[in-house]
mmCIF file of C-alpha atoms in Angstrom:
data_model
loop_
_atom_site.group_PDB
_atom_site.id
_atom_site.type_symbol
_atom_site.label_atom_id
_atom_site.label_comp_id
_atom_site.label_asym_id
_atom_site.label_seq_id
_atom_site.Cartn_x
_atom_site.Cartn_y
_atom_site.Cartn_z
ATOM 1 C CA UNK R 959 11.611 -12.601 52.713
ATOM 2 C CA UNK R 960 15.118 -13.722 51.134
ATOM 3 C CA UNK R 961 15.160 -15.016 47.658
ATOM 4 C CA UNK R 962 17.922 -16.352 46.055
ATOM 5 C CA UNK R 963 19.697 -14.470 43.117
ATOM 6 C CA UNK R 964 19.561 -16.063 39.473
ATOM 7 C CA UNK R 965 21.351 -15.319 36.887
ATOM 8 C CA UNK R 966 19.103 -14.939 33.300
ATOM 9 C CA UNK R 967 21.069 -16.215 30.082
ATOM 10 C CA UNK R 968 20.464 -14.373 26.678
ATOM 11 C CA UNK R 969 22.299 -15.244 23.855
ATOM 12 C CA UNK R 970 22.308 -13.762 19.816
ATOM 13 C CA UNK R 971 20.547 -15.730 17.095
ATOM 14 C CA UNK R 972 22.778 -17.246 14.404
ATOM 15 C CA UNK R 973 21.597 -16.506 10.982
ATOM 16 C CA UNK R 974 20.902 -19.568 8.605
ATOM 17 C CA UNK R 975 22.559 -20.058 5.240
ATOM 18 C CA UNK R 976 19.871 -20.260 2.673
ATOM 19 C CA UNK R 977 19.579 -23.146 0.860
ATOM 20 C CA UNK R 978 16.889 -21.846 -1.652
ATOM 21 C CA UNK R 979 20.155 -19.680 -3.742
ATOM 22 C CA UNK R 980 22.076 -22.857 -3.819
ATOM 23 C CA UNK R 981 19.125 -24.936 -5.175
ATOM 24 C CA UNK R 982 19.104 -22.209 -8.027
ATOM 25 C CA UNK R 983 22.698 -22.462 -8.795
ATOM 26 C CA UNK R 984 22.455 -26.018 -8.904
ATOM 27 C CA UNK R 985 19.585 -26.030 -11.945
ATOM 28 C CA UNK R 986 21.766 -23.495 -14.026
ATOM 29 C CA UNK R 987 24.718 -26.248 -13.614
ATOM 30 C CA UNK R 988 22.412 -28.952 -14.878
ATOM 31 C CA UNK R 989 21.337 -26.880 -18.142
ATOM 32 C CA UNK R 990 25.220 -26.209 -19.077
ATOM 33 C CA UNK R 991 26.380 -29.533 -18.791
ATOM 34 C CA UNK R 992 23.437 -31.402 -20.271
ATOM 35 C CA UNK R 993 23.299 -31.263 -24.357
ATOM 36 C CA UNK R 994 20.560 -29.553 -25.559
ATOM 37 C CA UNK R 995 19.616 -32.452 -28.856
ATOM 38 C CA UNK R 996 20.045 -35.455 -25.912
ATOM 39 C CA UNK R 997 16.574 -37.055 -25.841
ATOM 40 C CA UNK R 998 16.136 -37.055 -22.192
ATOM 41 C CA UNK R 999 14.904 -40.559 -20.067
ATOM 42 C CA UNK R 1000 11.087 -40.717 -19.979
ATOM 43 C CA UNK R 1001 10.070 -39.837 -16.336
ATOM 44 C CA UNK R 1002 9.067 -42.621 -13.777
ATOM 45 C CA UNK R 1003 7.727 -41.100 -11.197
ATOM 46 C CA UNK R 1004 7.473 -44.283 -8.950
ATOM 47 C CA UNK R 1005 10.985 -45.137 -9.393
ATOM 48 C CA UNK R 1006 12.923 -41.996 -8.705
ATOM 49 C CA UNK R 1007 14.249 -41.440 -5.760
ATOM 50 C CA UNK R 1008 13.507 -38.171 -4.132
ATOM 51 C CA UNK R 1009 15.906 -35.498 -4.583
ATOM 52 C CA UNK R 1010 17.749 -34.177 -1.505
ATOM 53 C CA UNK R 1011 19.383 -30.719 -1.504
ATOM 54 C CA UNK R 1012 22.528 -30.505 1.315
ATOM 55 C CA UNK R 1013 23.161 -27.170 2.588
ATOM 56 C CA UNK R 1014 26.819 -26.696 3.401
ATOM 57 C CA UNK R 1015 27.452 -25.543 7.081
ATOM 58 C CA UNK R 1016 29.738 -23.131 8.093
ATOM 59 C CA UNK R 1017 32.449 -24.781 10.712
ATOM 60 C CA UNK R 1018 31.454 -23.642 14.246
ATOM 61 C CA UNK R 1019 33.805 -21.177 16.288
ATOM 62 C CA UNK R 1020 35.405 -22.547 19.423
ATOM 63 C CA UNK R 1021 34.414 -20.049 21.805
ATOM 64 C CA UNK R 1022 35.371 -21.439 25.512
ATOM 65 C CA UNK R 1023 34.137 -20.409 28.365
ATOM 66 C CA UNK R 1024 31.806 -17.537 28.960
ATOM 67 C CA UNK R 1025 30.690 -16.302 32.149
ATOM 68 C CA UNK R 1026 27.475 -14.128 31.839
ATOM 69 C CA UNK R 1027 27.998 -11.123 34.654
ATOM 70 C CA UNK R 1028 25.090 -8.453 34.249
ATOM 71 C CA UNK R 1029 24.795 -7.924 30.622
ATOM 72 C CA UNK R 1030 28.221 -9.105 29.392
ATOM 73 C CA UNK R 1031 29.249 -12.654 28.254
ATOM 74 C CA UNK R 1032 32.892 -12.706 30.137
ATOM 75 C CA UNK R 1033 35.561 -15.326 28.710
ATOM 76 C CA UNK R 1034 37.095 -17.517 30.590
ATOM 77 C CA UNK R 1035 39.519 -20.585 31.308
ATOM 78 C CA UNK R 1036 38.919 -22.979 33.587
ATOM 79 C CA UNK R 1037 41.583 -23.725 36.601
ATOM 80 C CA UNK R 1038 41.739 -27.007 37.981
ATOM 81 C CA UNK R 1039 43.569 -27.683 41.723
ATOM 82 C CA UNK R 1040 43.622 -31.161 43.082
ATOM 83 C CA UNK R 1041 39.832 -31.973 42.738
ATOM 84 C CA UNK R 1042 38.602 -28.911 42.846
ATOM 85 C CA UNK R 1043 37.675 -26.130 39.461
ATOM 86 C CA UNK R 1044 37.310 -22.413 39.046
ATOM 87 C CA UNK R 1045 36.553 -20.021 36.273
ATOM 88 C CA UNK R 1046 39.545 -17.280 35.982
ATOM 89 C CA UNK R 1047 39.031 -14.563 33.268
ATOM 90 C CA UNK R 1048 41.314 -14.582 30.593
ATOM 91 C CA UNK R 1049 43.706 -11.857 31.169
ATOM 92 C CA UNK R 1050 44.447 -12.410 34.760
ATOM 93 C CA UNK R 1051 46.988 -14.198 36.787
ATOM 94 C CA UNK R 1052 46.506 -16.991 38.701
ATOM 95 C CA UNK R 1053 49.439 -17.807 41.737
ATOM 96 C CA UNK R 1054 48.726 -20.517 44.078
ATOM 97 C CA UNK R 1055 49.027 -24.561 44.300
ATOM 98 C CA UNK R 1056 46.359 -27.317 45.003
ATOM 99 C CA UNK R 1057 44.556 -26.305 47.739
ATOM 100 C CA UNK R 1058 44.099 -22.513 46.670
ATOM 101 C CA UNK R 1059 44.768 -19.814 44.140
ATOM 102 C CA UNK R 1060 44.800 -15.638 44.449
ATOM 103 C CA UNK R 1061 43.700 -14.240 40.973
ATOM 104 C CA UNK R 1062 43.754 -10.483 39.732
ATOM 105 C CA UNK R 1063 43.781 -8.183 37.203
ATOM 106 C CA UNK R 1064 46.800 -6.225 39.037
ATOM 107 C CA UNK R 1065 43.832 -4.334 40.927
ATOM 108 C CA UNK R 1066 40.951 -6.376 41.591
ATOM 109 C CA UNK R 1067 41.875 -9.814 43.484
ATOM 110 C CA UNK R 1068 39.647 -12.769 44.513
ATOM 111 C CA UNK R 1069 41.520 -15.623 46.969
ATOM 112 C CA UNK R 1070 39.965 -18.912 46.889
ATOM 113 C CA UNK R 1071 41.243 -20.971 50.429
ATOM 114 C CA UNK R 1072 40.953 -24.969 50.825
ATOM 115 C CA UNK R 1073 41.017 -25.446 54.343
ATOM 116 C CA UNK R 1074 40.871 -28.421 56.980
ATOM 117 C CA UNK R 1075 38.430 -29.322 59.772
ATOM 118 C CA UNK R 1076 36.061 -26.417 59.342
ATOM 119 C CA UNK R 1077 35.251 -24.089 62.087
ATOM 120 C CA UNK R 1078 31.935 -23.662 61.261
ATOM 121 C CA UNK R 1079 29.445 -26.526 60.092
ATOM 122 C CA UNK R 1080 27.641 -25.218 57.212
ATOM 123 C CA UNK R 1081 27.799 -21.860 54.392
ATOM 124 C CA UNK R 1082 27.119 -18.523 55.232
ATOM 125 C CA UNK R 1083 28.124 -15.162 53.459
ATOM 126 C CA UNK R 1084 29.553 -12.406 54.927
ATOM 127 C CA UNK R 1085 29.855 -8.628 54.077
ATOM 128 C CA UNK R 1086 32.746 -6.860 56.139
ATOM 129 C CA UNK R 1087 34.485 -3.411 56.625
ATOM 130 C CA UNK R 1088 37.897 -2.969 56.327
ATOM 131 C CA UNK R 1089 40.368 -0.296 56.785
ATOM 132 C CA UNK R 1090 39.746 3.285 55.577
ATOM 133 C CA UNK R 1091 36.198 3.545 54.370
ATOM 134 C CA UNK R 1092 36.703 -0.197 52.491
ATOM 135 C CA UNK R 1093 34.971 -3.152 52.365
ATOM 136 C CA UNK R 1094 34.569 -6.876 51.575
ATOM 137 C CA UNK R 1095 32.795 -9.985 51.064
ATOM 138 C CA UNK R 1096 33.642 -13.660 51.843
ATOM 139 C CA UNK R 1097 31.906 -17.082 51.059
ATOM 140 C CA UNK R 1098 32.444 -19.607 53.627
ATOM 141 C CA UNK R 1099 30.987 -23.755 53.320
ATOM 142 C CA UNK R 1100 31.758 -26.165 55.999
ATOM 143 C CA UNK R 1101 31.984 -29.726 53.720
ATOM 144 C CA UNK R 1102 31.203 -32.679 55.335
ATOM 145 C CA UNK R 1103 32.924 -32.063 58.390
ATOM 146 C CA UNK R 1104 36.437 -32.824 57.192
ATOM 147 C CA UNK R 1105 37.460 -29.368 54.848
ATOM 148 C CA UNK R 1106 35.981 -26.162 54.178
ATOM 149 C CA UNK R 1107 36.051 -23.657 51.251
ATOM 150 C CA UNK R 1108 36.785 -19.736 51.517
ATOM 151 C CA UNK R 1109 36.538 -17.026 48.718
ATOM 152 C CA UNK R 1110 36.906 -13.578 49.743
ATOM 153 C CA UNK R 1111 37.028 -10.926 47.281
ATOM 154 C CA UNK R 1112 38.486 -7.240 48.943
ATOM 155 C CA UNK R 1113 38.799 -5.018 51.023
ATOM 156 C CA UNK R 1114 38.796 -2.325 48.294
ATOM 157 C CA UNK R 1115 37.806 0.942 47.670
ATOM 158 C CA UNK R 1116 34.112 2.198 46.466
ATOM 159 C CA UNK R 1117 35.635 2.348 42.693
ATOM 160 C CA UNK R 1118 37.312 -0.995 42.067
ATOM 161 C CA UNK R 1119 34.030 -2.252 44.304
ATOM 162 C CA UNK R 1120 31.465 -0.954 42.174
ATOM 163 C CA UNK R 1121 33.032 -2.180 38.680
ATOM 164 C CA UNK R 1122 34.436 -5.740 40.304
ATOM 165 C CA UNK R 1123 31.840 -7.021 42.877
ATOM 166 C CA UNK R 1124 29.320 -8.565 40.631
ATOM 167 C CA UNK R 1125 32.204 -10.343 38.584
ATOM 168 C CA UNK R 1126 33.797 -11.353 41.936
ATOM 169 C CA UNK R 1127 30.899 -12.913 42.899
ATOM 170 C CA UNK R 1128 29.781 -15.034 39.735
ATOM 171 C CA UNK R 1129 33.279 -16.266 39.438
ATOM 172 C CA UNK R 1130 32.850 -17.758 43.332
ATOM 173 C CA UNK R 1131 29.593 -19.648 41.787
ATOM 174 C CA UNK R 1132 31.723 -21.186 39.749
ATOM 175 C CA UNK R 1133 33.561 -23.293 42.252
ATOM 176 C CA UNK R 1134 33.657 -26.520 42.117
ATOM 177 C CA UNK R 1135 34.511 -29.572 45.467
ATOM 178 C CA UNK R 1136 34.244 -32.223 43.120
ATOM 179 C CA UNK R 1137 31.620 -32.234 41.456
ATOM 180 C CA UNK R 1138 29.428 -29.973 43.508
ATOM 181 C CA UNK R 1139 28.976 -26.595 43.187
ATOM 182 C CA UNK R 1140 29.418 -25.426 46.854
ATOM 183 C CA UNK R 1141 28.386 -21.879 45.806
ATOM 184 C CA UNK R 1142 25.882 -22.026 43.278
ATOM 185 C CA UNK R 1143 22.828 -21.364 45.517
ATOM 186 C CA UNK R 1144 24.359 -19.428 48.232
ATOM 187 C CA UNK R 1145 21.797 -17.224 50.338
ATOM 188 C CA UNK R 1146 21.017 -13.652 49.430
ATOM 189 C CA UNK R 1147 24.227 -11.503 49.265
ATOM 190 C CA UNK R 1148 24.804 -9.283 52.236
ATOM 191 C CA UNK R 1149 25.972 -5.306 52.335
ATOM 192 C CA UNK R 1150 26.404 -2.857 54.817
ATOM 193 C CA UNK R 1151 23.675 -2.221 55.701
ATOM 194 C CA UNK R 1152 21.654 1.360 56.241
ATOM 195 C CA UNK R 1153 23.073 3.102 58.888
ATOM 196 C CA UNK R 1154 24.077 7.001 59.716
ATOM 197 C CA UNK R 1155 24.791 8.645 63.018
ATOM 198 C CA UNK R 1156 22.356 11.142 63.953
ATOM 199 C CA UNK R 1157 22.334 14.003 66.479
ATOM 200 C CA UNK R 1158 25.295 11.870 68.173
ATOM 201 C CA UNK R 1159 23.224 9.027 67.796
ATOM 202 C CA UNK R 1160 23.812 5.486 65.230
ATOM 203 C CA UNK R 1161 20.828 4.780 63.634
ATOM 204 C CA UNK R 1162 20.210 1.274 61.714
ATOM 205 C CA UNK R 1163 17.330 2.193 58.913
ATOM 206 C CA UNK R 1164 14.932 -0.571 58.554
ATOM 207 C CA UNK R 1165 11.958 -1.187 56.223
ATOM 208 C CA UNK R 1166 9.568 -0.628 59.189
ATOM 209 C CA UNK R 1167 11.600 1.941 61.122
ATOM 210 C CA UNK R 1168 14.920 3.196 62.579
ATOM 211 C CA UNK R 1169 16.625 0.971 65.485
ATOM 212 C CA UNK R 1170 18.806 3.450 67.700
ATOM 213 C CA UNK R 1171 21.689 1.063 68.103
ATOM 214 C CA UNK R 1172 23.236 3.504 71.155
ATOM 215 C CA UNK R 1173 20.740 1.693 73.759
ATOM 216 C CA UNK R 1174 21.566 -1.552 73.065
ATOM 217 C CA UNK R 1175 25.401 -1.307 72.592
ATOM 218 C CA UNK R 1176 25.415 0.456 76.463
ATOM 219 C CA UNK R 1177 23.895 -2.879 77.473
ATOM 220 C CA UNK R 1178 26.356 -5.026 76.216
ATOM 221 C CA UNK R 1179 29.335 -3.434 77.394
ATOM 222 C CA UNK R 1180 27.872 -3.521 81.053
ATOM 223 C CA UNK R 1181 26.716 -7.107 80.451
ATOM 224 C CA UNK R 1182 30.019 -7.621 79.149
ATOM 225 C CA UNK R 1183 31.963 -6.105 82.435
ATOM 226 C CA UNK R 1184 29.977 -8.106 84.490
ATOM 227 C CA UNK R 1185 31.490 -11.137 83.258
ATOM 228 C CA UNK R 1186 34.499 -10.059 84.508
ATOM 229 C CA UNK R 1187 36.089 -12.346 86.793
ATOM 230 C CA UNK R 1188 36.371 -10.692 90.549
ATOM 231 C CA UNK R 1189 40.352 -10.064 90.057
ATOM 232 C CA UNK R 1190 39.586 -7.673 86.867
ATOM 233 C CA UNK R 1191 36.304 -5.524 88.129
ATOM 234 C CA UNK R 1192 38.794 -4.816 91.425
ATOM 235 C CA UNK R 1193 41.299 -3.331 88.509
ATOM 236 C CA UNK R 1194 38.414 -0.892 87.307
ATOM 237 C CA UNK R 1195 36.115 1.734 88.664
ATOM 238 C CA UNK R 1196 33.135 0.102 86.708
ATOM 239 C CA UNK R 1197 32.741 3.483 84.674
ATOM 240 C CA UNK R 1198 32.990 3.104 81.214
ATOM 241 C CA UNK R 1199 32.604 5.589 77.811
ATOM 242 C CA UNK R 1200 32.214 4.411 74.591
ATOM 243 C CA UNK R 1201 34.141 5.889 72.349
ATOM 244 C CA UNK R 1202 32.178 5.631 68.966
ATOM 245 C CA UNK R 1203 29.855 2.793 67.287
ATOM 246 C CA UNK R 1204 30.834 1.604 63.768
ATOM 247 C CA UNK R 1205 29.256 -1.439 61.539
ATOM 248 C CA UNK R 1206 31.887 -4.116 61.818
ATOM 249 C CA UNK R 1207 29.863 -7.195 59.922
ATOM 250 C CA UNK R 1208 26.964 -8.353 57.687
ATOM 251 C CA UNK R 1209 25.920 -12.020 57.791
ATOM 252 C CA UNK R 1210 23.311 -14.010 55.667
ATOM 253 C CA UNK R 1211 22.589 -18.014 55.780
ATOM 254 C CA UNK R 1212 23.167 -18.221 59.889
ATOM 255 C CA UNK R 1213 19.742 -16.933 60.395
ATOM 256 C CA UNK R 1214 16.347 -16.582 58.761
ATOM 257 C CA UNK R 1215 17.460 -13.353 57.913
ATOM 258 C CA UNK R 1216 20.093 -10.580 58.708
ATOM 259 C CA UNK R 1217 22.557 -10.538 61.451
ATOM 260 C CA UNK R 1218 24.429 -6.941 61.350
ATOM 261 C CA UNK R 1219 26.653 -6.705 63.751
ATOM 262 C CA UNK R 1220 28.244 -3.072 64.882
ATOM 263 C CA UNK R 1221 31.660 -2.723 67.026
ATOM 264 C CA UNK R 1222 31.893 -0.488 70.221
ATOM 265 C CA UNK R 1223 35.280 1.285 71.176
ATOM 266 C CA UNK R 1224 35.104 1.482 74.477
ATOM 267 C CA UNK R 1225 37.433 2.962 77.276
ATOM 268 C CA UNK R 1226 37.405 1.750 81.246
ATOM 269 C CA UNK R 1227 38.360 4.151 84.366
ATOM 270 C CA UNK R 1228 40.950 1.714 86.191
ATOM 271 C CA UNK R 1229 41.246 1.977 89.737
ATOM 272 C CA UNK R 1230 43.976 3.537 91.596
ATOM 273 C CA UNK R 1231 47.164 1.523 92.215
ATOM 274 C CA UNK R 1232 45.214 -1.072 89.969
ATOM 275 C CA UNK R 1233 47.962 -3.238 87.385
ATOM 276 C CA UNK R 1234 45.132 -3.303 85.011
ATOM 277 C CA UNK R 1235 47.601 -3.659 82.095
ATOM 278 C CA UNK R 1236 47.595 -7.297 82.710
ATOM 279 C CA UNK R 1237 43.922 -7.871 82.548
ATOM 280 C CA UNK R 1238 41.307 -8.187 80.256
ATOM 281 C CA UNK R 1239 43.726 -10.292 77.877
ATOM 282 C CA UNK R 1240 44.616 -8.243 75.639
ATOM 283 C CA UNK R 1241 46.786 -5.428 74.458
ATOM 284 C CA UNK R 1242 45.624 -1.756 75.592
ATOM 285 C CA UNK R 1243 46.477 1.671 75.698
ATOM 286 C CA UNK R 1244 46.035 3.136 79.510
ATOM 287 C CA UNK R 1245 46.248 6.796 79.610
ATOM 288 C CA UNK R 1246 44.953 9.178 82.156
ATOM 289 C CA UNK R 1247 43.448 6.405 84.404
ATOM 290 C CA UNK R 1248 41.140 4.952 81.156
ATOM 291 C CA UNK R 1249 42.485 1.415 79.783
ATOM 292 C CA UNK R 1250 41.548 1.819 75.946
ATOM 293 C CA UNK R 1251 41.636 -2.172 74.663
ATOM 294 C CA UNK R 1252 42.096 -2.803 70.825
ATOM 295 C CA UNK R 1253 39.246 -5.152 70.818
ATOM 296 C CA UNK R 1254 36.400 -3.381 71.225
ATOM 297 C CA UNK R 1255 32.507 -5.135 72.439
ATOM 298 C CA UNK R 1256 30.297 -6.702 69.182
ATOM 299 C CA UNK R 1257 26.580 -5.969 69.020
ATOM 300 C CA UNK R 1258 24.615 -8.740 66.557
ATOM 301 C CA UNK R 1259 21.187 -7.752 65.476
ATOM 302 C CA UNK R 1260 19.007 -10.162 64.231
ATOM 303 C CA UNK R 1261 16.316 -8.825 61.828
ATOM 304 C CA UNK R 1262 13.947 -9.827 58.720
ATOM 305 C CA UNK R 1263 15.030 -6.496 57.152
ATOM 306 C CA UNK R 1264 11.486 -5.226 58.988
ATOM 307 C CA UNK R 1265 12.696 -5.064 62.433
ATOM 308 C CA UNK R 1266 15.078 -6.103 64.968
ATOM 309 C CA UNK R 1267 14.006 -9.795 66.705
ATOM 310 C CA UNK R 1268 16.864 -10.318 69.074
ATOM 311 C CA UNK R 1269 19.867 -9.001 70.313
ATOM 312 C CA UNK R 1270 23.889 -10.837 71.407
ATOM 313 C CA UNK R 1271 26.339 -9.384 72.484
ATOM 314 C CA UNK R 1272 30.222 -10.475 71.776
ATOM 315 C CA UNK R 1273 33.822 -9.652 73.012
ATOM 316 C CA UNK R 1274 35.628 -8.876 70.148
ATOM 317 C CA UNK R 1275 38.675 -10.587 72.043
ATOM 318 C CA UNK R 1276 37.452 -13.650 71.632
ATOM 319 C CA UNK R 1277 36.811 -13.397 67.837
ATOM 320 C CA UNK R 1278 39.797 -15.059 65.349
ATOM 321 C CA UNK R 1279 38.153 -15.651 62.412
ATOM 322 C CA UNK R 1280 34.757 -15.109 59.994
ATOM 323 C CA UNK R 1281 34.214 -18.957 60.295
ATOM 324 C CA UNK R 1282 34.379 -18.904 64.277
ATOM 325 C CA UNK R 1283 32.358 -15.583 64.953
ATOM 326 C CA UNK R 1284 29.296 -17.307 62.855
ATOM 327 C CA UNK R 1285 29.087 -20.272 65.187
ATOM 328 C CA UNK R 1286 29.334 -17.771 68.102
ATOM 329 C CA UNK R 1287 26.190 -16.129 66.135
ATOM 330 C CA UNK R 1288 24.806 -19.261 65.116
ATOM 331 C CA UNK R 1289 24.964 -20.589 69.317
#
């Protein structure tokens, strides 16, 4: 079951001035300044008003913004766009105008995006792999139909990823449409998931058990030639290979749960004589009779973190953004 992340707040105790030592030094001033032979004023208790002691208090520090990440209290200053806020920690640079900023520390870099009609009705977070072992998250909210809100922090490296994410993400809380904090209760954060290849075989790991993704992935790229118009399956031999299997995607708050989704490179025998260069809609590489396409086929599994519920598959040609690949997940 997913439960939302929330941050806990401790904060040092101040101590107190004590007022007892400057109730002493105030009796010693009487007895100097008072003459010893003055007969003093008999005592009416029912008159006098009671005596009140005033401690002075020390003038309180302006300390600005803090944002609490893990154990540390980070500061802050707050950026302001045309109705819109974020916290940016001191020290970095902010570049940008009204509808969106980049900020960094010259290695670690969040980009917050203001965009129009959004593609996708609704928030969702998404974990991603980039380039070269790296990876990334993004925030995406659909706002009442008429503009949506991006923050994407990476790709980067396992180092600046490790020391960065946490403070990444509590500084995308922090955003503010208005007066609404479009971020503040976002769903549980996604990460790539548990996965190896084994024995020439990619294994998800589950709480229950390991899902062999191999089975499933053979099944979408045949469902996906099938929906090949008659033109294009005359341009191929219908035998395929795949290539290799690699996670692509991580989504939370489409679903009840977990939607990972892994990426198939896959290769097609083309016919003889066939001008299969100008199908499938896309650039490819044809060599030795097998039409390699950039876009490779998508494989979404939809699991409680227990076990694997359903199955979609997706042509990766068809993908343009984060924001449009959810409501192909979502449909």
């Amino acid at each position: 079951m997913l439960t939302k992340l929330k941050g806990l707040s401790t904060r040092a105790k101040a101590a107190l001035g004590s007022g007892l030592a400057l109730l002493v030094a105030a009796g010693v001033g009487l007895g100097v300044w008072q003459p010893w032979n003055q007969q003093p004023e008999p005592e009416d208790k029912t008159d006098a008003p009671p005596q009140q002691v005033t401690t002075p208090q020390e003038p309180k520090e302006d300390k600005g913004l803090r944002l609490k990440v893990g154990s540390q209290q980070v500061p802050c200053t707050l950026y302001e766009g045309d109705g819109w806020s974020i916290y940016v920690p001191d020290g970095w640079t902010v570049t940008g105008g009204p509808d969106g900023v980049s900020m960094s520390d010259g290695t670690s870099k969040l980009d917050v995006v203001r965009g129009g009609q959004p593609a996708y009705e609704g928030a969702f977070v998404c974990a991603w792999a980039g380039g070269n072992g790296t990876k990334a998250r993004t925030f995406y909210a659909g706002v009442g139909g008429s503009e949506s809100w991006t923050a994407a922090f990476g790709p980067f490296d396992q180092e600046i990823w490790d020391r960065d994410e946490k403070l990444a993400t509590a500084l995308t809380r922090t955003l503010k449409a208005g007066s609404e904090e479009i971020f503040a209760d976002s769903f549980v954060l996604p990460s790539e998931p548990d996965w190896q290849m084994l024995e020439g075989m990619t294994v998800l790991f589950l709480d229950k058990d390991g899902y062999i993704v191999d089975e499933r992935i053979q099944t979408a790229v045949e469902d996906y030639m099938l929906s090949w118009t008659d033109e294009t399956k005359a341009a191929f031999t219908g035998q395929y290979r795949v290539n290799g299997i690699s996670w692509a995607y991580t989504f939370t708050g489409i679903a009840d749960g977990y939607i990972d989704v892994f990426r198939a490179d896959v290769s097609y025998e083309t016919a003889e004589g066939a001008a299969a260069e100008s199908l499938l809609g896309r650039p490819m590489e044809i060599r030795d009779g097998w039409a390699q396409p950039k876009d490779g086929v998508l494989l979404a599994l939809y699991h409680d973190g227990g076990s694997v519920e359903k199955t979609k598959w997706l042509d990766e040609g068809t993908v343009r953004s984060l924001p449009e690949l959810a409501a192909m997940l979502k449909a």
